[in-house]
Short mmCIF file of C-alpha atoms in Angstrom, two decimals:
data_model
loop_
_atom_site.label_atom_id
_atom_site.label_comp_id
_atom_site.label_asym_id
_atom_site.label_seq_id
_atom_site.Cartn_x
_atom_site.Cartn_y
_atom_site.Cartn_z
CA MET A 1 12.73 35.56 3.83
CA ARG A 2 14.71 37.35 1.06
CA ILE A 3 14.38 34.27 -1.16
CA SER A 4 10.68 34.06 -0.55
CA PHE A 5 10.33 37.77 -1.36
CA PHE A 6 12.10 37.43 -4.75
CA PHE A 7 10.31 34.20 -5.62
CA TYR A 8 6.81 35.86 -5.20
CA ALA A 9 8.05 39.01 -7.04
CA LEU A 10 9.17 36.87 -9.96
CA LEU A 11 5.93 34.94 -10.01
CA THR A 12 3.93 38.22 -10.01
CA PHE A 13 5.92 39.61 -12.85
CA ILE A 14 5.50 36.45 -14.93
CA PHE A 15 1.73 36.41 -14.14
CA LEU A 16 1.12 40.10 -15.04
CA TYR A 17 3.10 39.59 -18.28
CA LEU A 18 1.00 36.64 -19.34
CA VAL A 19 -2.22 38.41 -18.49
CA VAL A 20 -1.40 41.55 -20.58
CA ALA A 21 -0.11 39.41 -23.40
CA LYS A 22 -3.18 37.35 -23.52
CA MET A 23 -5.56 40.21 -23.08
CA LYS A 24 -3.84 41.92 -26.05
CA ASP A 25 -4.86 39.21 -28.31
CA SER A 26 -8.29 38.32 -27.30
CA CYS A 27 -9.85 40.21 -24.29
CA SER A 28 -9.55 36.89 -22.44
CA PHE A 29 -7.19 34.91 -20.15
CA PHE A 30 -7.16 31.03 -20.01
CA GLY A 31 -10.12 30.88 -22.19
CA ILE A 32 -12.57 33.02 -20.23
CA SER A 33 -13.22 36.58 -20.84
CA LEU A 34 -11.56 39.16 -18.58
CA GLN A 35 -13.52 42.38 -18.23
CA PHE A 36 -12.08 45.54 -16.71
CA TRP A 37 -13.96 48.16 -14.93
CA LYS A 38 -13.96 51.60 -16.48
CA ARG A 39 -16.41 54.30 -15.67
CA SER A 40 -18.89 51.81 -14.19
CA SER A 41 -18.76 49.57 -17.29
CA ILE A 42 -16.65 47.06 -18.97
CA ARG A 43 -16.23 46.56 -22.71
CA CYS A 44 -13.75 45.20 -25.26
CA SER A 45 -11.55 47.45 -27.23
CA GLU A 46 -13.65 49.52 -29.62
CA SER A 47 -13.24 49.43 -33.45
CA ALA A 48 -12.96 52.70 -35.38
CA LEU A 49 -15.99 51.80 -37.38
CA PRO A 50 -19.39 52.92 -36.10
CA LYS A 51 -21.37 50.19 -34.44
CA ILE A 52 -25.08 50.89 -34.33
CA VAL A 53 -26.68 48.90 -31.41
CA LEU A 54 -29.64 46.68 -32.62
CA THR A 55 -32.32 46.26 -30.02
CA GLY A 56 -34.06 42.87 -30.27
CA PHE A 57 -37.79 42.76 -29.57
CA SER A 58 -39.75 39.70 -28.41
CA VAL A 59 -42.96 38.25 -29.73
CA GLY A 60 -43.34 36.12 -26.74
CA ASN A 61 -41.52 34.76 -23.71
CA ASN A 62 -37.84 35.60 -24.67
CA VAL A 63 -38.59 34.87 -28.28
CA ASP A 64 -36.78 37.08 -30.81
CA GLY A 65 -39.18 38.88 -33.18
CA GLY A 66 -36.83 41.25 -34.96
CA TYR A 67 -34.29 43.98 -34.43
CA SER A 68 -34.54 47.82 -34.58
CA PHE A 69 -32.17 50.71 -34.21
CA PRO A 70 -32.29 54.56 -34.11
CA VAL A 71 -32.32 56.43 -37.39
CA THR A 72 -32.43 60.24 -37.57
CA ILE A 73 -34.32 61.83 -40.47
CA GLY A 74 -33.50 65.57 -40.48
CA ASN A 75 -33.78 66.37 -36.77
CA GLN A 76 -36.20 63.62 -35.84
CA THR A 77 -35.20 60.29 -34.58
CA PHE A 78 -37.08 57.07 -35.11
CA GLN A 79 -36.80 53.39 -34.05
CA MET A 80 -36.61 51.45 -37.36
CA LEU A 81 -36.85 47.89 -38.23
CA LEU A 82 -33.62 46.39 -39.74
CA ASP A 83 -34.81 44.70 -42.99
CA THR A 84 -32.43 43.24 -45.51
CA GLY A 85 -35.43 41.96 -47.42
CA SER A 86 -36.75 45.28 -48.59
CA PRO A 87 -35.13 48.51 -50.11
CA ASP A 88 -37.25 51.38 -48.78
CA LEU A 89 -37.00 53.79 -45.96
CA TRP A 90 -40.41 55.00 -44.56
CA VAL A 91 -41.83 56.53 -41.46
CA PRO A 92 -45.34 57.49 -40.31
CA SER A 93 -46.22 61.14 -41.25
CA VAL A 94 -48.14 63.57 -39.00
CA ASN A 95 -50.67 63.71 -41.88
CA CYS A 96 -51.45 60.07 -41.44
CA THR A 97 -54.69 59.34 -39.59
CA SER A 98 -54.40 55.58 -39.52
CA LYS A 99 -54.51 54.24 -35.97
CA SER A 100 -51.14 52.32 -36.75
CA CYS A 101 -49.58 55.74 -37.60
CA LYS A 102 -50.95 57.40 -34.51
CA LYS A 103 -49.48 54.78 -32.12
CA HIS A 104 -45.96 55.48 -33.24
CA LYS A 105 -43.75 58.57 -33.71
CA GLN A 106 -44.73 60.57 -36.64
CA PHE A 107 -42.51 62.69 -39.06
CA ASP A 108 -43.41 66.36 -38.91
CA GLU A 109 -42.05 68.00 -42.08
CA LYS A 110 -42.74 71.51 -40.75
CA ILE A 111 -39.86 71.22 -38.23
CA SER A 112 -37.68 69.40 -40.60
CA GLN A 113 -34.66 71.51 -41.75
CA ASN A 114 -33.93 70.29 -45.36
CA PHE A 115 -37.22 68.59 -46.11
CA ILE A 116 -38.32 68.44 -49.80
CA ASN A 117 -41.61 67.09 -50.85
CA THR A 118 -41.72 65.30 -54.22
CA GLU A 119 -45.53 65.08 -54.20
CA LYS A 120 -45.19 61.58 -55.62
CA LYS A 121 -47.38 59.01 -54.03
CA TYR A 122 -46.85 55.20 -54.22
CA SER A 123 -47.38 51.99 -52.18
CA LEU A 124 -44.92 49.74 -50.46
CA LEU A 125 -45.99 46.10 -49.92
CA PHE A 126 -44.89 43.72 -47.20
CA ASN A 127 -45.55 40.21 -45.82
CA GLN A 128 -46.17 38.74 -49.25
CA LYS A 129 -48.49 41.69 -50.09
CA ALA A 130 -50.63 41.14 -47.06
CA SER A 131 -49.56 44.46 -45.54
CA PHE A 132 -48.89 47.91 -47.12
CA VAL A 133 -48.20 51.51 -46.57
CA ASN A 134 -49.08 54.35 -48.86
CA VAL A 135 -46.42 57.09 -48.79
CA THR A 136 -45.53 60.39 -50.26
CA GLY A 137 -41.90 60.74 -51.48
CA ALA A 138 -39.54 63.19 -49.86
CA PHE A 139 -35.84 64.16 -49.52
CA GLU A 140 -34.05 64.70 -46.28
CA ASN A 141 -30.61 64.01 -44.63
CA VAL A 142 -30.63 60.61 -42.88
CA GLU A 143 -28.09 59.83 -40.18
CA ILE A 144 -27.21 56.37 -38.87
CA GLY A 145 -24.45 55.90 -36.16
CA GLY A 146 -22.91 59.45 -36.98
CA ILE A 147 -22.91 58.67 -40.76
CA ILE A 148 -25.06 60.98 -42.88
CA ALA A 149 -26.59 60.12 -46.20
CA GLU A 150 -27.38 63.57 -47.71
CA LYS A 151 -30.66 64.22 -49.58
CA GLN A 152 -31.88 60.60 -49.15
CA GLN A 153 -35.20 59.87 -50.64
CA PHE A 154 -37.72 58.28 -48.32
CA GLY A 155 -41.46 57.73 -47.74
CA CYS A 156 -43.78 59.67 -45.47
CA ALA A 157 -46.60 57.29 -44.77
CA PHE A 158 -50.15 58.76 -44.95
CA LEU A 159 -51.85 55.34 -44.69
CA GLU A 160 -50.78 52.25 -42.95
CA THR A 161 -52.75 48.89 -42.55
CA ASP A 162 -53.52 47.65 -39.07
CA ASP A 163 -50.75 45.14 -39.24
CA PHE A 164 -48.34 47.68 -38.17
CA TYR A 165 -50.46 48.81 -35.03
CA ASN A 166 -48.58 46.57 -32.50
CA ALA A 167 -45.17 46.79 -34.19
CA PRO A 168 -42.35 47.66 -31.72
CA PHE A 169 -40.76 50.03 -34.31
CA ASP A 170 -41.87 53.25 -36.07
CA GLY A 171 -40.98 52.47 -39.60
CA ILE A 172 -38.72 50.22 -41.75
CA LEU A 173 -35.15 50.81 -43.15
CA GLY A 174 -34.45 48.54 -46.10
CA LEU A 175 -30.96 47.24 -46.79
CA SER A 176 -31.57 45.11 -49.87
CA LEU A 177 -29.88 45.88 -53.27
CA ASP A 178 -31.21 48.94 -55.12
CA LYS A 179 -32.68 46.75 -57.81
CA LEU A 180 -35.50 45.64 -55.59
CA SER A 181 -36.93 49.23 -55.39
CA THR A 182 -40.03 49.59 -57.59
CA GLN A 183 -39.53 53.32 -57.44
CA HIS A 184 -35.80 53.09 -58.43
CA ILE A 185 -34.77 54.78 -55.21
CA PRO A 186 -31.23 53.99 -53.80
CA THR A 187 -31.11 52.50 -50.32
CA VAL A 188 -29.73 54.62 -47.49
CA PHE A 189 -26.48 52.48 -47.54
CA SER A 190 -26.18 52.70 -51.25
CA THR A 191 -26.30 56.58 -50.89
CA MET A 192 -23.66 56.51 -48.23
CA VAL A 193 -21.35 54.45 -50.55
CA LYS A 194 -21.90 56.87 -53.53
CA GLN A 195 -21.24 59.86 -51.30
CA ASN A 196 -17.97 58.07 -49.91
CA LYS A 197 -19.30 58.08 -46.41
CA VAL A 198 -18.16 54.64 -45.57
CA GLU A 199 -14.73 52.92 -45.80
CA GLU A 200 -16.00 49.91 -47.81
CA PRO A 201 -19.22 49.06 -49.69
CA ILE A 202 -20.14 46.53 -47.09
CA PHE A 203 -22.30 46.37 -44.03
CA SER A 204 -22.30 43.61 -41.40
CA ILE A 205 -24.79 42.38 -38.93
CA TYR A 206 -24.66 40.47 -35.57
CA LEU A 207 -27.95 39.41 -34.08
CA SER A 208 -28.31 38.86 -30.29
CA ARG A 209 -30.66 36.59 -28.53
CA ALA A 210 -33.39 37.80 -26.08
CA ARG A 211 -32.36 35.03 -23.65
CA ASP A 212 -28.79 36.34 -23.50
CA SER A 213 -29.16 39.08 -21.03
CA GLY A 214 -26.87 42.08 -21.67
CA ASP A 215 -25.88 40.95 -25.14
CA LYS A 216 -26.66 43.51 -27.89
CA GLY A 217 -26.90 43.12 -31.65
CA ALA A 218 -24.81 45.24 -33.79
CA LEU A 219 -24.87 46.87 -37.33
CA THR A 220 -21.54 47.83 -38.72
CA LEU A 221 -21.43 50.25 -41.79
CA GLY A 222 -18.37 50.00 -43.89
CA GLY A 223 -16.63 47.01 -42.47
CA VAL A 224 -16.89 44.18 -39.98
CA ASP A 225 -16.57 43.69 -36.21
CA LYS A 226 -13.88 41.08 -35.77
CA GLU A 227 -14.95 40.59 -32.09
CA LYS A 228 -18.30 39.20 -33.18
CA PHE A 229 -17.23 36.20 -35.21
CA SER A 230 -14.77 33.27 -35.31
CA GLY A 231 -12.83 31.88 -38.32
CA ASP A 232 -13.13 33.25 -41.84
CA ILE A 233 -16.01 34.91 -43.56
CA VAL A 234 -16.94 32.76 -46.49
CA ASN A 235 -18.75 34.57 -49.34
CA ASN A 236 -21.63 33.59 -51.40
CA LYS A 237 -22.36 35.06 -54.76
CA VAL A 238 -25.76 36.53 -55.19
CA ILE A 239 -27.67 34.85 -57.99
CA GLY A 240 -30.15 36.57 -60.23
CA GLU A 241 -31.10 40.20 -60.65
CA SER A 242 -34.07 40.48 -58.30
CA GLY A 243 -32.50 42.79 -55.86
CA PHE A 244 -32.90 40.44 -52.96
CA TRP A 245 -29.80 38.99 -51.27
CA VAL A 246 -30.38 35.59 -52.92
CA ILE A 247 -27.76 32.82 -52.53
CA ASN A 248 -27.81 29.06 -53.23
CA LEU A 249 -28.53 26.75 -50.32
CA GLU A 250 -26.65 23.61 -51.25
CA GLY A 251 -27.97 21.19 -48.72
CA LEU A 252 -29.06 20.59 -45.07
CA SER A 253 -28.53 18.08 -42.37
CA VAL A 254 -30.13 17.14 -39.00
CA ASP A 255 -27.69 15.96 -36.33
CA GLY A 256 -25.05 15.39 -39.01
CA LYS A 257 -27.34 13.24 -41.14
CA LYS A 258 -27.87 14.67 -44.61
CA ILE A 259 -31.39 15.35 -45.64
CA GLU A 260 -32.10 14.61 -49.27
CA LEU A 261 -34.23 17.34 -50.81
CA ASP A 262 -36.77 16.59 -53.59
CA GLU A 263 -36.03 17.93 -57.03
CA VAL A 264 -37.83 21.20 -57.74
CA GLY A 265 -37.42 23.31 -60.88
CA ASN A 266 -38.35 24.05 -64.41
CA GLU A 267 -37.42 21.16 -66.65
CA THR A 268 -36.64 23.49 -69.65
CA LYS A 269 -34.83 26.14 -67.79
CA LEU A 270 -32.78 23.72 -65.62
CA GLU A 271 -32.09 21.24 -68.43
CA GLY A 272 -28.68 19.60 -67.85
CA LYS A 273 -28.55 21.24 -64.24
CA ASN A 274 -29.96 18.41 -62.14
CA GLU A 275 -27.80 19.51 -59.22
CA LEU A 276 -29.68 22.93 -59.06
CA LYS A 277 -33.09 21.05 -58.72
CA LYS A 278 -32.07 19.80 -55.24
CA GLN A 279 -30.73 23.29 -54.26
CA ARG A 280 -32.78 26.15 -52.98
CA LYS A 281 -32.74 29.81 -53.65
CA SER A 282 -32.32 31.45 -50.28
CA ILE A 283 -33.28 35.08 -49.57
CA ILE A 284 -31.29 36.38 -46.51
CA ASP A 285 -33.85 38.56 -44.64
CA THR A 286 -33.33 40.02 -41.25
CA GLY A 287 -36.99 41.33 -41.34
CA THR A 288 -38.24 37.70 -41.16
CA SER A 289 -38.12 36.06 -37.76
CA LEU A 290 -38.67 32.46 -38.96
CA LEU A 291 -37.16 29.96 -41.58
CA LYS A 292 -39.94 30.01 -44.22
CA ILE A 293 -39.16 27.17 -46.42
CA LEU A 294 -40.82 24.79 -48.91
CA TYR A 295 -43.43 22.70 -47.25
CA GLU A 296 -41.97 19.46 -48.38
CA ASP A 297 -38.58 20.43 -47.04
CA ALA A 298 -40.16 21.46 -43.75
CA GLU A 299 -41.96 18.01 -43.47
CA LYS A 300 -38.53 16.29 -43.91
CA ILE A 301 -36.79 18.38 -41.30
CA HIS A 302 -39.43 17.89 -38.69
CA ALA A 303 -39.69 14.17 -39.35
CA ASN A 304 -36.09 14.07 -38.08
CA ILE A 305 -36.49 16.19 -35.04
CA GLY A 306 -39.68 14.68 -33.59
CA GLY A 307 -42.04 17.31 -34.98
CA PHE A 308 -45.47 17.26 -36.55
CA LEU A 309 -47.87 19.47 -38.49
CA VAL A 310 -50.13 21.61 -36.23
CA ASP A 311 -51.24 24.29 -38.64
CA PHE A 312 -52.20 22.89 -42.12
CA GLN A 313 -53.11 26.27 -43.62
CA GLY A 314 -50.13 28.20 -42.21
CA GLY A 315 -47.58 25.45 -42.37
CA GLY A 316 -46.83 25.51 -38.71
CA PHE A 317 -45.11 22.58 -36.97
CA ALA A 318 -44.55 21.56 -33.33
CA ILE A 319 -41.36 20.17 -31.85
CA PRO A 320 -40.34 19.05 -28.40
CA CYS A 321 -39.61 22.03 -26.15
CA ASN A 322 -36.50 20.30 -24.96
CA THR A 323 -35.18 19.37 -28.36
CA THR A 324 -31.40 19.03 -28.75
CA SER A 325 -31.46 18.39 -32.53
CA VAL A 326 -29.09 20.48 -34.59
CA VAL A 327 -30.19 21.61 -37.99
CA SER A 328 -27.41 22.77 -40.20
CA LEU A 329 -27.53 24.52 -43.54
CA GLN A 330 -24.87 24.32 -46.23
CA PHE A 331 -23.64 27.33 -48.12
CA ASN A 332 -20.68 27.29 -50.42
CA ASN A 333 -19.57 23.83 -49.02
CA ILE A 334 -19.70 25.07 -45.38
CA HIS A 335 -22.17 23.84 -42.89
CA TYR A 336 -23.64 26.33 -40.38
CA SER A 337 -25.46 24.90 -37.29
CA ILE A 338 -28.61 26.33 -35.75
CA ASP A 339 -28.73 26.31 -31.90
CA PRO A 340 -31.58 24.03 -30.95
CA LYS A 341 -32.96 26.78 -28.67
CA ASP A 342 -33.44 29.10 -31.70
CA LEU A 343 -35.92 26.59 -33.19
CA ILE A 344 -38.26 27.19 -30.21
CA ILE A 345 -40.81 29.94 -30.85
CA SER A 346 -43.61 29.59 -28.43
CA ASN A 347 -44.84 27.12 -25.86
CA ILE A 348 -48.02 25.21 -26.87
CA SER A 349 -47.92 22.69 -24.04
CA SER A 350 -51.57 23.57 -23.05
CA VAL A 351 -52.67 21.91 -26.32
CA TYR A 352 -49.73 19.59 -27.01
CA PRO A 353 -48.00 18.81 -23.77
CA GLY A 354 -44.17 19.08 -23.95
CA PHE A 355 -44.26 20.72 -27.33
CA CYS A 356 -43.45 24.17 -28.68
CA PHE A 357 -44.12 25.99 -31.94
CA SER A 358 -41.24 25.61 -34.43
CA GLY A 359 -39.15 28.24 -35.90
CA ILE A 360 -39.25 26.44 -39.30
CA GLN A 361 -42.44 27.09 -41.31
CA GLY A 362 -43.63 25.31 -44.34
CA ILE A 363 -44.91 27.32 -47.26
CA ARG A 364 -46.61 25.70 -50.11
CA ASN A 365 -45.84 26.51 -53.85
CA GLN A 366 -43.02 28.83 -52.82
CA VAL A 367 -41.04 28.67 -56.08
CA SER A 368 -39.25 31.11 -58.37
CA SER A 369 -41.18 32.62 -61.25
CA VAL A 370 -37.87 32.51 -63.27
CA ASP A 371 -36.76 28.86 -63.07
CA GLY A 372 -39.18 27.25 -60.75
CA MET A 373 -36.51 26.63 -58.11
CA GLY A 374 -37.70 26.29 -54.46
CA ILE A 375 -37.28 29.45 -52.50
CA TRP A 376 -36.37 29.76 -48.78
CA LEU A 377 -36.67 32.79 -46.58
CA ILE A 378 -33.70 32.69 -44.26
CA GLY A 379 -34.75 34.73 -41.25
CA ASP A 380 -33.38 35.26 -37.73
CA VAL A 381 -33.73 31.71 -36.57
CA PHE A 382 -30.71 31.09 -38.73
CA LEU A 383 -29.11 34.50 -38.81
CA LYS A 384 -28.60 34.64 -35.02
CA ASN A 385 -26.03 31.84 -35.45
CA VAL A 386 -23.82 33.65 -38.02
CA TYR A 387 -22.10 36.86 -38.61
CA SER A 388 -23.35 38.22 -41.94
CA VAL A 389 -21.56 40.51 -44.19
CA PHE A 390 -23.28 42.08 -47.20
CA ASN A 391 -21.20 43.62 -50.10
CA THR A 392 -23.13 45.86 -52.42
CA LYS A 393 -20.29 46.18 -54.95
CA GLU A 394 -19.40 42.51 -55.37
CA LYS A 395 -22.92 41.33 -54.63
CA THR A 396 -21.93 38.83 -52.09
CA VAL A 397 -23.17 37.54 -48.72
CA GLY A 398 -20.65 36.25 -46.30
CA PHE A 399 -21.06 34.11 -43.25
CA ALA A 400 -18.94 33.16 -40.32
CA PRO A 401 -19.90 31.53 -36.94
CA SER A 402 -20.99 34.32 -34.54
CA ILE A 403 -19.55 34.82 -31.13
CA HIS A 404 -22.27 35.46 -28.50
CA ASN A 405 -21.76 37.25 -25.24
CA HIS A 406 -18.08 38.06 -26.00
CA CYS A 407 -16.68 40.53 -23.60
CA LYS A 408 -20.23 41.86 -22.88
CA GLU A 409 -20.82 44.66 -20.41
CA VAL A 410 -20.93 44.11 -16.63
CA ASN A 411 -20.77 46.47 -13.75
CA LYS A 412 -17.50 46.89 -11.64
CA ILE A 413 -16.59 43.18 -11.52
CA LEU A 414 -13.36 41.58 -12.51
CA PHE A 415 -13.90 37.86 -13.26
CA PHE A 416 -11.04 35.17 -12.93
CA ASN A 417 -11.05 31.78 -14.36
CA ILE A 418 -10.53 28.75 -12.18
CA GLU A 419 -7.22 28.18 -14.06
CA LEU A 420 -6.05 31.27 -12.29
CA ILE A 421 -6.45 29.55 -8.91
CA ASN A 422 -4.67 26.46 -10.26
CA VAL A 423 -1.62 28.62 -11.24
CA TYR A 424 -1.31 30.06 -7.69
CA PHE A 425 -1.82 26.54 -6.11
CA PHE A 426 0.87 25.22 -8.44
CA CYS A 427 3.31 27.93 -7.45
CA PHE A 428 2.46 27.30 -3.77
CA LEU A 429 3.43 23.65 -4.19
CA ILE A 430 6.73 24.64 -5.88
CA ARG A 431 7.56 26.83 -2.84
CA ILE A 432 6.92 24.08 -0.35
CA VAL A 433 9.04 21.55 -2.29
CA PHE A 434 11.99 23.69 -3.31
CA PHE A 435 12.05 26.26 -0.49
#
């Protein structure tokens, strides 16, 4: 009896030691996440950096359409679209009578504490100039995740096009580089950097998926969230001076097979640089839900995943709803794969049985005005698969494979892996044999 007691006491000690040691490193045990109940919720250890929760919104049945988050201007809080493809911050004003404005929360300058009206009016264009808002410039303190950009300039919209009527956000917060601003206004993050409000001149983004219940996206200001990615972050130098986060796409493949891209580019500007003619300028844009690429490139990709053109004018393609094809993009000699489910946008089986609308859209004549190189808009279809890091000082965009559903919240449950049972079973066998 005494031997049995000490035997189990020793096993318990060893087991608890291993659990604590393993948890210390990775919030997991034997490869599966362990979550611990604390005040009705379970979460991984928190970083000192502020993490702003990104709320994904859908454009269909569990189809990700974009990401928004709370931003406080003065003493009024709005739900804002996260957009790395634009520089400006704007919200609807109470002075706006457009139906798009009236459907959303409107900024009231009369109750704003530090509001300054510049009286300057200007227009902001979106969606390849198909949508716009007319705004009046103003200054006010802007707070995101507890960090305040003091006297930040922003736009109070007094006119919005109808495109924004059904938008699941009130306004847009741009996180491009400052150079993109036609009004020469620094972005909110740029102001935070200049005012030494963040640890480093970087912000990082993790995008969740609508189908992953309980998983939330995150914006981290001034650093990275190491729980959201695996491996190393590999940086890509921003090319050009447009103000967009533009990096070179070096190549792509489908199911490991390299897809040869056609040469595109200005013969004079790219003389002696034939390798660039097969590369693409890629704008990293969280405000775009799809991959909007050269039409010729889209044709080649869909030819390799069983897709076909269904919308000639819009460049829309159909792909099998049960596709398992893996499309990979190459940046800085690293291949990043897109989950096949992220390629599915909407079901069109009523017209094309078994087929869904593709998340890769073909755009005709989408080339750079500088050198004629082909341009890709890299939206959320790809960005959900990587952890993205934007450095405003070094002007780089870094990627690492993202980790989804890592130690996500659950309620009052402690999960154990099957290997745990194997350990006890093994110990039980030892006792039978030796004791």
